[in-house]
XYZ file of C-alpha atoms in Angstrom:
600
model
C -63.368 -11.879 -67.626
C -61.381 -14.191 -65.118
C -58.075 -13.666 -66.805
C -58.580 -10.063 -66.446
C -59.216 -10.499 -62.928
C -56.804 -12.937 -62.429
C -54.523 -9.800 -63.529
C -55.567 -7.325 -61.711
C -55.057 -9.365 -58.555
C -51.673 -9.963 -59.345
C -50.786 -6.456 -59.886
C -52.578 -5.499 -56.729
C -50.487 -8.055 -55.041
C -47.070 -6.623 -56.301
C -47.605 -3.363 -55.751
C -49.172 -4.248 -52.112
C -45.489 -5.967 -51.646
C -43.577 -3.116 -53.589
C -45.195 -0.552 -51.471
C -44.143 -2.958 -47.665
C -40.846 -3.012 -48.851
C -40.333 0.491 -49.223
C -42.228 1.243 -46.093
C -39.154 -1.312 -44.231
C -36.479 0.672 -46.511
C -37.643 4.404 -46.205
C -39.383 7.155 -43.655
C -43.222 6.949 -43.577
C -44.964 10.352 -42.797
C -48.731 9.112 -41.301
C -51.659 11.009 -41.717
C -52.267 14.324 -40.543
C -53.643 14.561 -37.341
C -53.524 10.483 -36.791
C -54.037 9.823 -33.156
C -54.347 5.937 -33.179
C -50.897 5.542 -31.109
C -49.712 4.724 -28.278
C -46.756 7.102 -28.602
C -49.754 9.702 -27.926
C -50.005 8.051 -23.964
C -46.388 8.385 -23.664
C -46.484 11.854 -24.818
C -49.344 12.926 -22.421
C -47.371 11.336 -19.036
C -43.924 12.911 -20.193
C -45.555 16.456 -19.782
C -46.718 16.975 -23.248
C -43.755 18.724 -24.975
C -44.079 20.267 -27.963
C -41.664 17.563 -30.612
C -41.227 13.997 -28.959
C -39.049 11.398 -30.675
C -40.304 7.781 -29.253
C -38.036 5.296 -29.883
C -38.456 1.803 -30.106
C -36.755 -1.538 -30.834
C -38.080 -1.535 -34.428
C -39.503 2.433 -34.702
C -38.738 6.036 -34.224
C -41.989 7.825 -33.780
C -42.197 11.700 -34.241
C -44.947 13.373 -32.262
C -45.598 16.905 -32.924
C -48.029 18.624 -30.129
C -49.506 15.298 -29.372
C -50.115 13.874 -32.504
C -47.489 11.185 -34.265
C -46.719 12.588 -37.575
C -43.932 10.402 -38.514
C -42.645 6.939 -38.304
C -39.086 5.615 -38.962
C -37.586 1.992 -39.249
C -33.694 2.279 -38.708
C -32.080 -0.878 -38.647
C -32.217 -3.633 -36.279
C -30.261 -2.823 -32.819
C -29.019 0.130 -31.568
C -29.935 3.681 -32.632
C -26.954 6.325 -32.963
C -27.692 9.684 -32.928
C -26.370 10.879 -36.074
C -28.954 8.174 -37.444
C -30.911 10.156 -35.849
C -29.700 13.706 -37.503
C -29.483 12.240 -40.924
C -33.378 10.974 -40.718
C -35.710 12.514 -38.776
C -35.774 16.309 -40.644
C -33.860 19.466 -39.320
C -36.687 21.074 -37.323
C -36.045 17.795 -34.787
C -32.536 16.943 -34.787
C -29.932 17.631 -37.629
C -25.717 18.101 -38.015
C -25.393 21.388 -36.838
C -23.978 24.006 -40.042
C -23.109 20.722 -42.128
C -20.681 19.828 -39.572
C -21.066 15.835 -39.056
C -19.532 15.263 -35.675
C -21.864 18.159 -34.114
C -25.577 17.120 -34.091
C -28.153 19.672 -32.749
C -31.187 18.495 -30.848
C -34.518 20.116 -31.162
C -37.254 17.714 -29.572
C -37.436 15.399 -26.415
C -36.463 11.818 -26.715
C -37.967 9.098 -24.976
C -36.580 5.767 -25.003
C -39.201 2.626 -24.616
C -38.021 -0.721 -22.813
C -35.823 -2.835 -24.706
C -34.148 0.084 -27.088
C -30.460 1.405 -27.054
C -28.896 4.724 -28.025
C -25.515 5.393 -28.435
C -24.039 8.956 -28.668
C -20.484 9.252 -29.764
C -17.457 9.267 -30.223
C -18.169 10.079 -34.050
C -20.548 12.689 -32.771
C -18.427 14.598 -30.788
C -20.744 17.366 -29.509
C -24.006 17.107 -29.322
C -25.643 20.264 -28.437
C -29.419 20.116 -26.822
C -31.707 23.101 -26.914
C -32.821 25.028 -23.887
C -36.484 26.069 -24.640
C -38.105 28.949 -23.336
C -41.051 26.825 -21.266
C -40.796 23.155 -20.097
C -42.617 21.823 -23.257
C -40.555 23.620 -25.765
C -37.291 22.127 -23.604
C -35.269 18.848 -24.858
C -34.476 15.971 -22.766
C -33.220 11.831 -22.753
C -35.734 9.657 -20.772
C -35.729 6.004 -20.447
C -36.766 2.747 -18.558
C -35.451 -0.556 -19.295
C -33.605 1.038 -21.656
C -29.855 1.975 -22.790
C -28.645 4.921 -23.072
C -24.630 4.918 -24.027
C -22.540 8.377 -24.195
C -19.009 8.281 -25.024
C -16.042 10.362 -26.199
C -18.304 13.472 -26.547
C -19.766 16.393 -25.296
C -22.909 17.179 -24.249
C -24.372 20.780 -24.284
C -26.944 23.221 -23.978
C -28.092 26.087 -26.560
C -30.806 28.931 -26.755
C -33.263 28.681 -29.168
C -30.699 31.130 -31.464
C -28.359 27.995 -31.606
C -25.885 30.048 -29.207
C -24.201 27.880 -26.855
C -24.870 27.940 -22.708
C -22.486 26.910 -19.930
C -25.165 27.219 -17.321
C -28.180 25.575 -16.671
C -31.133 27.742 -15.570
C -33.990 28.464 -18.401
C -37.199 26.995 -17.760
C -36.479 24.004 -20.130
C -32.930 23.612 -19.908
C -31.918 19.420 -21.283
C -31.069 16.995 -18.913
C -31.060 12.998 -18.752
C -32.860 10.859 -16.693
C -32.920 6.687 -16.680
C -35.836 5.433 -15.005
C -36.175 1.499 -13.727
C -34.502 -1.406 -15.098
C -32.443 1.269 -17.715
C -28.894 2.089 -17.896
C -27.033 4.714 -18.420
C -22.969 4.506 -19.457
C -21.317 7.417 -19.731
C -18.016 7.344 -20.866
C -14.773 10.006 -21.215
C -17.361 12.332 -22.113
C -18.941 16.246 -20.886
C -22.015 17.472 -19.827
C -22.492 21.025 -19.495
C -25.411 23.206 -18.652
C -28.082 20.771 -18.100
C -30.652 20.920 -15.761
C -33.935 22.711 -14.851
C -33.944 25.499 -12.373
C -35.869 25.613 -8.781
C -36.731 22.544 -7.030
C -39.046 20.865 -9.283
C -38.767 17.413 -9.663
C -35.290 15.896 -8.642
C -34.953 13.697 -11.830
C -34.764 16.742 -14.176
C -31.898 18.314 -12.082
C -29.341 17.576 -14.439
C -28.167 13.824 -15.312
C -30.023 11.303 -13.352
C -29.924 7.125 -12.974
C -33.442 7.046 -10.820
C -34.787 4.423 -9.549
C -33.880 0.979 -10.189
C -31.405 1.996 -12.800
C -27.588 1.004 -13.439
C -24.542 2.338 -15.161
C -21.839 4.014 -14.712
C -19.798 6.958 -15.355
C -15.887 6.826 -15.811
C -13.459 9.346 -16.859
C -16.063 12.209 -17.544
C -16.748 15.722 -16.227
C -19.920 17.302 -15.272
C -19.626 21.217 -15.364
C -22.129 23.919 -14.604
C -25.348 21.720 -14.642
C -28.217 22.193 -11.987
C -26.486 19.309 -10.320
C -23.698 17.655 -11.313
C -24.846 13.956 -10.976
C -27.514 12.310 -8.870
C -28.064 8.610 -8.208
C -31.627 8.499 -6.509
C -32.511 4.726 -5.793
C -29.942 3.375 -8.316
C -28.414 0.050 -7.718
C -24.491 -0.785 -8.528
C -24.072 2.247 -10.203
C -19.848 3.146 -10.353
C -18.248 6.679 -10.615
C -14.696 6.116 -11.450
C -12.565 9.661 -12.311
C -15.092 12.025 -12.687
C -14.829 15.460 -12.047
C -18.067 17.549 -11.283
C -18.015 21.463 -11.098
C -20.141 25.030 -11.222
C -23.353 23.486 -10.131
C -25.754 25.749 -9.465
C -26.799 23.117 -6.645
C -25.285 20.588 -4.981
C -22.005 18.771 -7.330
C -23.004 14.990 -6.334
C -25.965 13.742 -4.650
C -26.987 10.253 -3.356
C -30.186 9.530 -2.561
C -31.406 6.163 -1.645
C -29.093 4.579 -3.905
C -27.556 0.649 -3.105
C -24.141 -0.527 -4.548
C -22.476 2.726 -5.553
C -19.277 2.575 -6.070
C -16.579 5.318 -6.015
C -13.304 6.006 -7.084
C -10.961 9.344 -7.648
C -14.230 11.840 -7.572
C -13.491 15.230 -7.391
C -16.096 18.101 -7.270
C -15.215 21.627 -6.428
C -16.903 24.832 -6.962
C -20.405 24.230 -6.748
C -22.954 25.922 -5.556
C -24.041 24.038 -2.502
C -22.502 20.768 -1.061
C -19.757 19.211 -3.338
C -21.212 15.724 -1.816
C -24.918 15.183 -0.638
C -25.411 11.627 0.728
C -28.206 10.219 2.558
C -31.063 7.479 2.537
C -29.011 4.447 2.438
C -27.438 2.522 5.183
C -24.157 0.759 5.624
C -22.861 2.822 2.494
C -18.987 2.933 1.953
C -17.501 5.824 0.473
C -14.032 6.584 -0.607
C -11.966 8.311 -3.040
C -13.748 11.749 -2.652
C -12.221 14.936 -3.117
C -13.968 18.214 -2.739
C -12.665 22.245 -2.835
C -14.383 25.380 -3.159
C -17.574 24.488 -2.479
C -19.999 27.405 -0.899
C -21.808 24.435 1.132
C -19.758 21.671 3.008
C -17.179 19.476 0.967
C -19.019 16.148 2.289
C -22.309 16.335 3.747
C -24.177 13.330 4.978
C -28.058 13.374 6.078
C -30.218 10.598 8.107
C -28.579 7.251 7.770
C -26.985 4.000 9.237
C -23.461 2.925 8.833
C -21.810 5.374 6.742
C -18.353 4.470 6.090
C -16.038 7.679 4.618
C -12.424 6.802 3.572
C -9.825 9.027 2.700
C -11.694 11.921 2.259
C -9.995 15.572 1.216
C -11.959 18.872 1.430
C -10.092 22.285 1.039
C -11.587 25.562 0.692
C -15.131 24.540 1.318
C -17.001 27.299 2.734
C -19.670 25.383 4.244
C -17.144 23.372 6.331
C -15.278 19.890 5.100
C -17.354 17.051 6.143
C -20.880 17.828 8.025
C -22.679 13.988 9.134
C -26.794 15.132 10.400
C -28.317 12.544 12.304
C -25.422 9.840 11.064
C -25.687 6.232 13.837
C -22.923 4.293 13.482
C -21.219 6.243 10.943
C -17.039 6.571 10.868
C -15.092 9.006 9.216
C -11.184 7.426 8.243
C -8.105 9.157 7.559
C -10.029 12.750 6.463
C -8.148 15.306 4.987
C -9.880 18.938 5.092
C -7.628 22.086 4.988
C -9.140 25.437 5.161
C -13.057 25.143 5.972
C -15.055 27.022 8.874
C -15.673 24.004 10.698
C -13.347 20.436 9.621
C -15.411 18.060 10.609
C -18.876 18.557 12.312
C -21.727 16.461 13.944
C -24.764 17.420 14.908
C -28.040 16.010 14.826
C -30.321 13.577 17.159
C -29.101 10.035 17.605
C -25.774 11.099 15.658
C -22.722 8.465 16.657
C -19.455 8.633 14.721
C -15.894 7.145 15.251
C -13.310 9.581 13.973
C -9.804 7.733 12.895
C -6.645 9.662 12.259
C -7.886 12.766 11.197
C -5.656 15.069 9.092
C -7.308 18.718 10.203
C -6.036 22.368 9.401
C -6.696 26.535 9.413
C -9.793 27.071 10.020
C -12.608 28.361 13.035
C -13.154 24.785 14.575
C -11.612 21.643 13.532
C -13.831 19.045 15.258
C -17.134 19.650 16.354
C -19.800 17.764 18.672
C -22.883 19.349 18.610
C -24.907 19.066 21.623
C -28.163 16.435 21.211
C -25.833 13.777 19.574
C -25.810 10.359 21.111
C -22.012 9.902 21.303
C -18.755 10.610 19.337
C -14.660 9.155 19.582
C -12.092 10.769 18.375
C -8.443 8.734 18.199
C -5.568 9.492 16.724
C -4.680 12.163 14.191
C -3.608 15.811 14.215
C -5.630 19.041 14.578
C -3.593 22.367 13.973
C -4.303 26.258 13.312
C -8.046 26.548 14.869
C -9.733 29.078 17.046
C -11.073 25.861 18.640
C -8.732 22.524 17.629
C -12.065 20.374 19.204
C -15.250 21.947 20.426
C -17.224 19.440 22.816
C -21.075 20.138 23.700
C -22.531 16.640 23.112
C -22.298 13.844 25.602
C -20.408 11.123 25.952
C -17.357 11.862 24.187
C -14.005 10.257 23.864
C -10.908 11.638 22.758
C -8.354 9.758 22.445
C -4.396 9.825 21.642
C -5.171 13.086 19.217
C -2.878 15.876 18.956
C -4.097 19.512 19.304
C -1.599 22.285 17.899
C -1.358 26.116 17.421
C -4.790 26.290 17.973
C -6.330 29.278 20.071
C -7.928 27.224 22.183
C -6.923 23.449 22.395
C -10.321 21.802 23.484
C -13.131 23.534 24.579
C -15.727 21.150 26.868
C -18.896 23.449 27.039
C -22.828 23.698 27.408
C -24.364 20.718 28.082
C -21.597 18.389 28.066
C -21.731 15.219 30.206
C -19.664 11.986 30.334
C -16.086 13.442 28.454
C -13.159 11.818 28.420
C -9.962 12.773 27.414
C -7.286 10.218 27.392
C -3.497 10.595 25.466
C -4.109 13.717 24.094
C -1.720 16.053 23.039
C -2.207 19.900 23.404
C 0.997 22.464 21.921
C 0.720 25.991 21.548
C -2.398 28.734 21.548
C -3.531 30.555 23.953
C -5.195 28.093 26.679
C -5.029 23.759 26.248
C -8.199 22.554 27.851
C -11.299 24.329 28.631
C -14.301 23.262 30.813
C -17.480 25.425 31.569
C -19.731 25.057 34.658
C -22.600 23.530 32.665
C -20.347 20.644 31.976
C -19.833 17.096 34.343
C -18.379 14.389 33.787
C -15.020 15.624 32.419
C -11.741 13.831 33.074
C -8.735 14.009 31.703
C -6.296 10.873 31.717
C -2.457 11.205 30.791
C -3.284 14.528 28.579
C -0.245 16.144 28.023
C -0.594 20.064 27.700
C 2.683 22.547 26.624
C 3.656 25.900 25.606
C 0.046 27.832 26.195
C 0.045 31.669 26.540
C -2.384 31.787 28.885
C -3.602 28.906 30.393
C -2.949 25.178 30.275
C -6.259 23.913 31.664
C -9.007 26.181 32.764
C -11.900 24.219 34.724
C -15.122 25.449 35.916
C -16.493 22.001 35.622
C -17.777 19.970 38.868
C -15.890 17.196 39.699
C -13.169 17.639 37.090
C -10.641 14.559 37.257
C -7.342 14.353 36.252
C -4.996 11.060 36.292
C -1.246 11.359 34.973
C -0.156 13.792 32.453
C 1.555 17.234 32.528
C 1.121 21.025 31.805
C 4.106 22.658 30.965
C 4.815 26.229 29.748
C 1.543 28.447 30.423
C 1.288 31.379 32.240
C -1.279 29.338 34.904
C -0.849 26.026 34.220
C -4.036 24.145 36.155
C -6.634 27.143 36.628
C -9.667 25.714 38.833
C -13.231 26.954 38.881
C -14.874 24.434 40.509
C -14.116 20.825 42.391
C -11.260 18.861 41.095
C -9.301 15.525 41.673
C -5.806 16.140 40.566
C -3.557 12.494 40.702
C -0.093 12.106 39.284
C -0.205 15.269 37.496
C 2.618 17.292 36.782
C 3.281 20.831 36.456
C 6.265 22.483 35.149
C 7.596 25.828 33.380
C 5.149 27.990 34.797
C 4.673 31.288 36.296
C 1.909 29.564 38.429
C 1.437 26.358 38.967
C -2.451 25.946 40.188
C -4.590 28.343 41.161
C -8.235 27.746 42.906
C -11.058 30.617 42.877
C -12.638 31.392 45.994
C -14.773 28.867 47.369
C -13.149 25.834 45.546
C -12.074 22.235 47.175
C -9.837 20.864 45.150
C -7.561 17.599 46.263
C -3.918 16.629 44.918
C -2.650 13.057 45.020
C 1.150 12.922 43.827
C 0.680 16.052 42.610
C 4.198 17.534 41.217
C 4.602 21.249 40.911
C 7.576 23.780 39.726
C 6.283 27.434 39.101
C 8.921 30.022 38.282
C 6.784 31.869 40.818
C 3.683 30.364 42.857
C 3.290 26.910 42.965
C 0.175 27.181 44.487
C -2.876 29.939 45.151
C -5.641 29.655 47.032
C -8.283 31.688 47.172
C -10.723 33.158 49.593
C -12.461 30.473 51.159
C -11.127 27.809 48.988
C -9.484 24.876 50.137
C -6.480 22.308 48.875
C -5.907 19.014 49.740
C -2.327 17.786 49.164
C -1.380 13.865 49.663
C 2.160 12.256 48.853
C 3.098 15.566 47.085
C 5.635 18.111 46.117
C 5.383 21.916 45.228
C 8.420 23.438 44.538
C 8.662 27.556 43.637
C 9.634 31.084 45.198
C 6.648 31.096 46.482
C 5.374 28.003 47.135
C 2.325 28.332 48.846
C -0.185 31.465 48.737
C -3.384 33.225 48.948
C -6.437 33.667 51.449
C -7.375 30.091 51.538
C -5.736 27.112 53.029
C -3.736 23.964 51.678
C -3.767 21.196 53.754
C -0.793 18.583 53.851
C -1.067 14.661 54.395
C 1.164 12.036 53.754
C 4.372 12.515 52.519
C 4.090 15.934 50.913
C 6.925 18.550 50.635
C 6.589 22.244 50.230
C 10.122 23.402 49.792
C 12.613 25.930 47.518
C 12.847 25.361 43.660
C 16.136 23.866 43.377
C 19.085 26.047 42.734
C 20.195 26.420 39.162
C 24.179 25.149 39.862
C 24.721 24.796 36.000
C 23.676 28.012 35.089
C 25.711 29.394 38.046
C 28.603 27.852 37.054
C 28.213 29.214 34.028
C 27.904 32.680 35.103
C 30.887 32.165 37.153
C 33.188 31.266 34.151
C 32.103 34.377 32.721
C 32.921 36.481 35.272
C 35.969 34.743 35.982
C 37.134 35.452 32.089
C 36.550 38.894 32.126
C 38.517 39.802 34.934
C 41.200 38.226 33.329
C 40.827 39.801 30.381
C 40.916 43.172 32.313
C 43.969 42.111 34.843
C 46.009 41.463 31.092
C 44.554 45.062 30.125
C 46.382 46.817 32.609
C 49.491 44.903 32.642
C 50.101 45.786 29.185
C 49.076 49.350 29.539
C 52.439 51.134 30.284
C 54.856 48.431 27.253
C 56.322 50.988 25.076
C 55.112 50.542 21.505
C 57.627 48.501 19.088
C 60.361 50.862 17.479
C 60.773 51.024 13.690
C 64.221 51.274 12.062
C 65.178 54.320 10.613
C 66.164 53.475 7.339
C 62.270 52.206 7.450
C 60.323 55.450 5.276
C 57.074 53.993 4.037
C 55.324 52.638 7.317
C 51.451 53.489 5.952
């Protein structure tokens, strides 16, 4: 009997080994209804969707409803999808109509630390469907995991297999990398991902979350829930990438560290082309944003923002919005064509503005009142029903230009502690407005030309103005209120400064030329000229008085001698031209000879 056990044992033994090996070569369906796995865990926290495909470093698992009815070995290393198609059975993920470089996804994949999978580029499109409920949906999840995407397209179908450009069903794909994973994504498309409302954040769309790292270069993200988010990623980089038709916002950062962005463009979303908020001292540059219904850049509650270069036309929400931004500077902005250029609003808000490039629109800068302080220098704001709207405190302007704008710079509410210094009003109706509710206003070397109406219009106590001019208005210096005019001059207008009734105003140096009043006073009101000179037709008017110290002059515009002489030459040459008139009246006409017939 031993050698016939002897035998049986051996054949046990190779079949035992036969039966491993083909397991390591081959699929293995497990037992109905086997439970003993921890894929099942990993299943219950990812929301329990109907088909899960777990994959590991060494095993694809297949869980169906909670329960793992399949186990794969592909080979060692990465995972590509079309391993995927080719293996796993069609009612998970298969070629799509025989076609090998379209693969059509049919369950949820969840990547498990320490596993890679790479889609593309012999995949070209890979097309993920949108279920009817969240569990019947199809998404990529991962920590400490890899997930790589290049040279292909990522999209969304119904459960008929017909494609979708939008996302918006209730379990719509999207991606999301979770700590320690990455996620590369690489001249590549993702359309229609995303799950509508405002569920969790993660499942927007495509998503590096927290702790993750990647990057994204040379791809587009079109008509997704958002375009991109990077919510507490670190050194994540977004190099040419082009994000458009979001149903939400095109780009948001959230608490991310390290990002890194260059030649981003995202236009036509649904909200913000930008969100950014939640991380201090960011830098940000290379953004360009148009046709957005919310603001081209808008940045929440944070420290340090640093925005460089930015371009925004044709957002409707305005071009760059900063809430609640300290110590945040916006550098060399371009924005063409929004409601409001640039606006800031929010408590403890403090920006520097550099060289702004601002254009057509309802306001071009804006300083909301509650902010803690804003500067302005340099740059050029043109075609605005307001060029700079002022009703925060302590404000500086500085060496900015101001054109063709309705109003120039309006200084209103609550305004305290502006300054004006260099600037440069041309055109529109009236340069520089104050309101009562204002103080602290002055104006230093602001040069004002070519209004309609007014040049400066001040209802503000204690307005001050040192050096400068206002040339070209109908009323050039209009006066509501107290003011300290020094070394200001006035030219080119029809009035040079006018004072309500009741108003002290004083002049130091003060140089005025109306065409017709150089100054009016008004009932009650009272001017104070020193070392002065008003020149006009009327130099001196109204029911108040204007009192004279120093070395001031009240005289005669001077006479025009060049245009006289010019008016003189005329008239000189045509009575010349008549005196040779009549001396030639009465000279007989020339005769013509008469053998002469054909004169015509």
């Amino acid at each position: 009997m031993i050698p016939v056990l002897r035998a049986a044992a051996v054949t046990a033994a190779v079949t035992v080994a036969a039966a491993a090996a083909l397991a390591a070569a081959a699929p293995t369906a497990l037992a109905a209804g086997s439970t003993a796995n921890p894929d099942t865990g990993a299943w219950q926290r990812s929301g329990r969707p109907e088909r899960l495909m777990v994959v590991r470093p060494t095993s694809v698992d297949l869980v169906s409803n909670g329960t793992v009815v399949q186990r794969l070995y592909p080979a060692a290393g990465s995972v590509a999808i079309s391993w995927l198609a080719a293996n796993v059975g069609q009612s998970w993920i298969s070629h799509a109509h025989g076609n090998l470089t379209t693969v059509q996804v049919r369950a949820a994949v969840l990547l498990t630390p320490g596993t890679t999978l790479r889609i593309g580029p012999v995949t070209k499109k890979v097309l993920f469907t949108a279920g009817t409920t969240a569990a019947s949906g199809t998404w990529i999840r991962g920590s400490r995991a890899t997930l790589d995407v290049r040279g292909t397209t990522l999209g969304s179908v119904d459960t008929n297999g017909r494609e979708t450009s939008a996302a918006g069903t209730a379990g719509s794909p999207y991606i999301l990398m979770g700590a320690g994973g990455q996620l590369d994504i690489t001249d590549s498309t993702i359309t229609g991902f995303g799950l509508p409302g405002t569920g969790h954040a993660g499942f927007s769309g495509v998503t590096w979350g927290k702790g993750s790292t990647g990057y994204a270069v040379g791809s587009s993200f079109v008509g997704n829930r958002t375009g991109l988010r990077l919510a507490g990623s670190s050194g994540v980089r977004l190099s040419k990438v082009t994000v458009k038709g979001s149903v939400g916002d095109g780009v948001v950062l959230n608490g991310d560290t390290g990002t890194t962005v260059q030649n981003l463009t995202s236009q036509g979303n649904g909200r913000n082309g930008l969100a950014a908020g939640g991380t201090d001292q960011r830098n940000l540059s290379g953004i360009s944003t148009r046709d957005n219904h919310g603001s081209g850049v808008k940045a929440t509650a944070q420290n340090g923002l640093r925005l460089t270069g930015v371009t925004s036309q044709g957002d409707k929400g305005g071009g760059i919005r900063l809430v609640s931004c300290a110590g945040c500077t916006v550098d060399r902005a371009v924005v063409d064509g929004a409601p409001v250029a640039l606006a800031v609003s929010g408590a403890g808000s403090q920006v520097t503005v550099k060289d702004p490039q601002l254009s057509n629109g309802v306001t071009g800068v804006s300083l909301a009142a509650g902010i803690k302080g804003a500067a302005v220098s340099g740059g050029t704001v043109r075609a605005f029903e307001r060029g700079i709207a002022i009703s925060g405190s302590d404000v500086t302007v500085r060496a900015t230009t101001v054109r063709d704008s309705r109003t120039g710079i309006s200084v209103y509410g609550r305004a305290g502690n502006t300054a004006l210094n260099g600037v440069t009003v041309r055109g529109g109706r009236v340069g520089v407005t104050a309101s009562g509710t204002t103080s602290g206003v002055s104006l230093t070397g602001v040069r004002i030309s070519g209004t309609s109406s007014k040049g400066l219009s001040s209802a503000s106590p204690g307005l001050r103005v040192t050096g400068g001019s206002v040339s070209g208005a109908t009323t050039a210096v209009d006066l509501g209120a107290s003011a300290r005019l020094d070394t200001l001059t006035v030219s080119g207008a029809r009035r040079g400064v006018h004072l309500a009734a009741g108003v002290h105003a004083t002049g130091t140096a003060l140089d005025v030329l109306a065409e017709r009043k150089g100054i009016e006073v008004g009932r009650k009101a009272r001017m104070d000229l020193t070392d002065s000179r008003v020149r006009a037709p009327i130099a001196l008017s109204g029911q108040g008085s204007v009192q004279r110290h120093g070395n001031t002059q009240v005289t005669l515009p001077p006479f025009p001698w060049l245009g006289f002489a010019a008016l003189l030459a005329l008239t000189l040459a045509a009575g010349l031209q008549t005196v040779h008139q009549v001396r030639h009246r009465r000279t007989p006409l020339p005769r013509v000879a008469g053998h002469i017939r054909n004169i015509a």
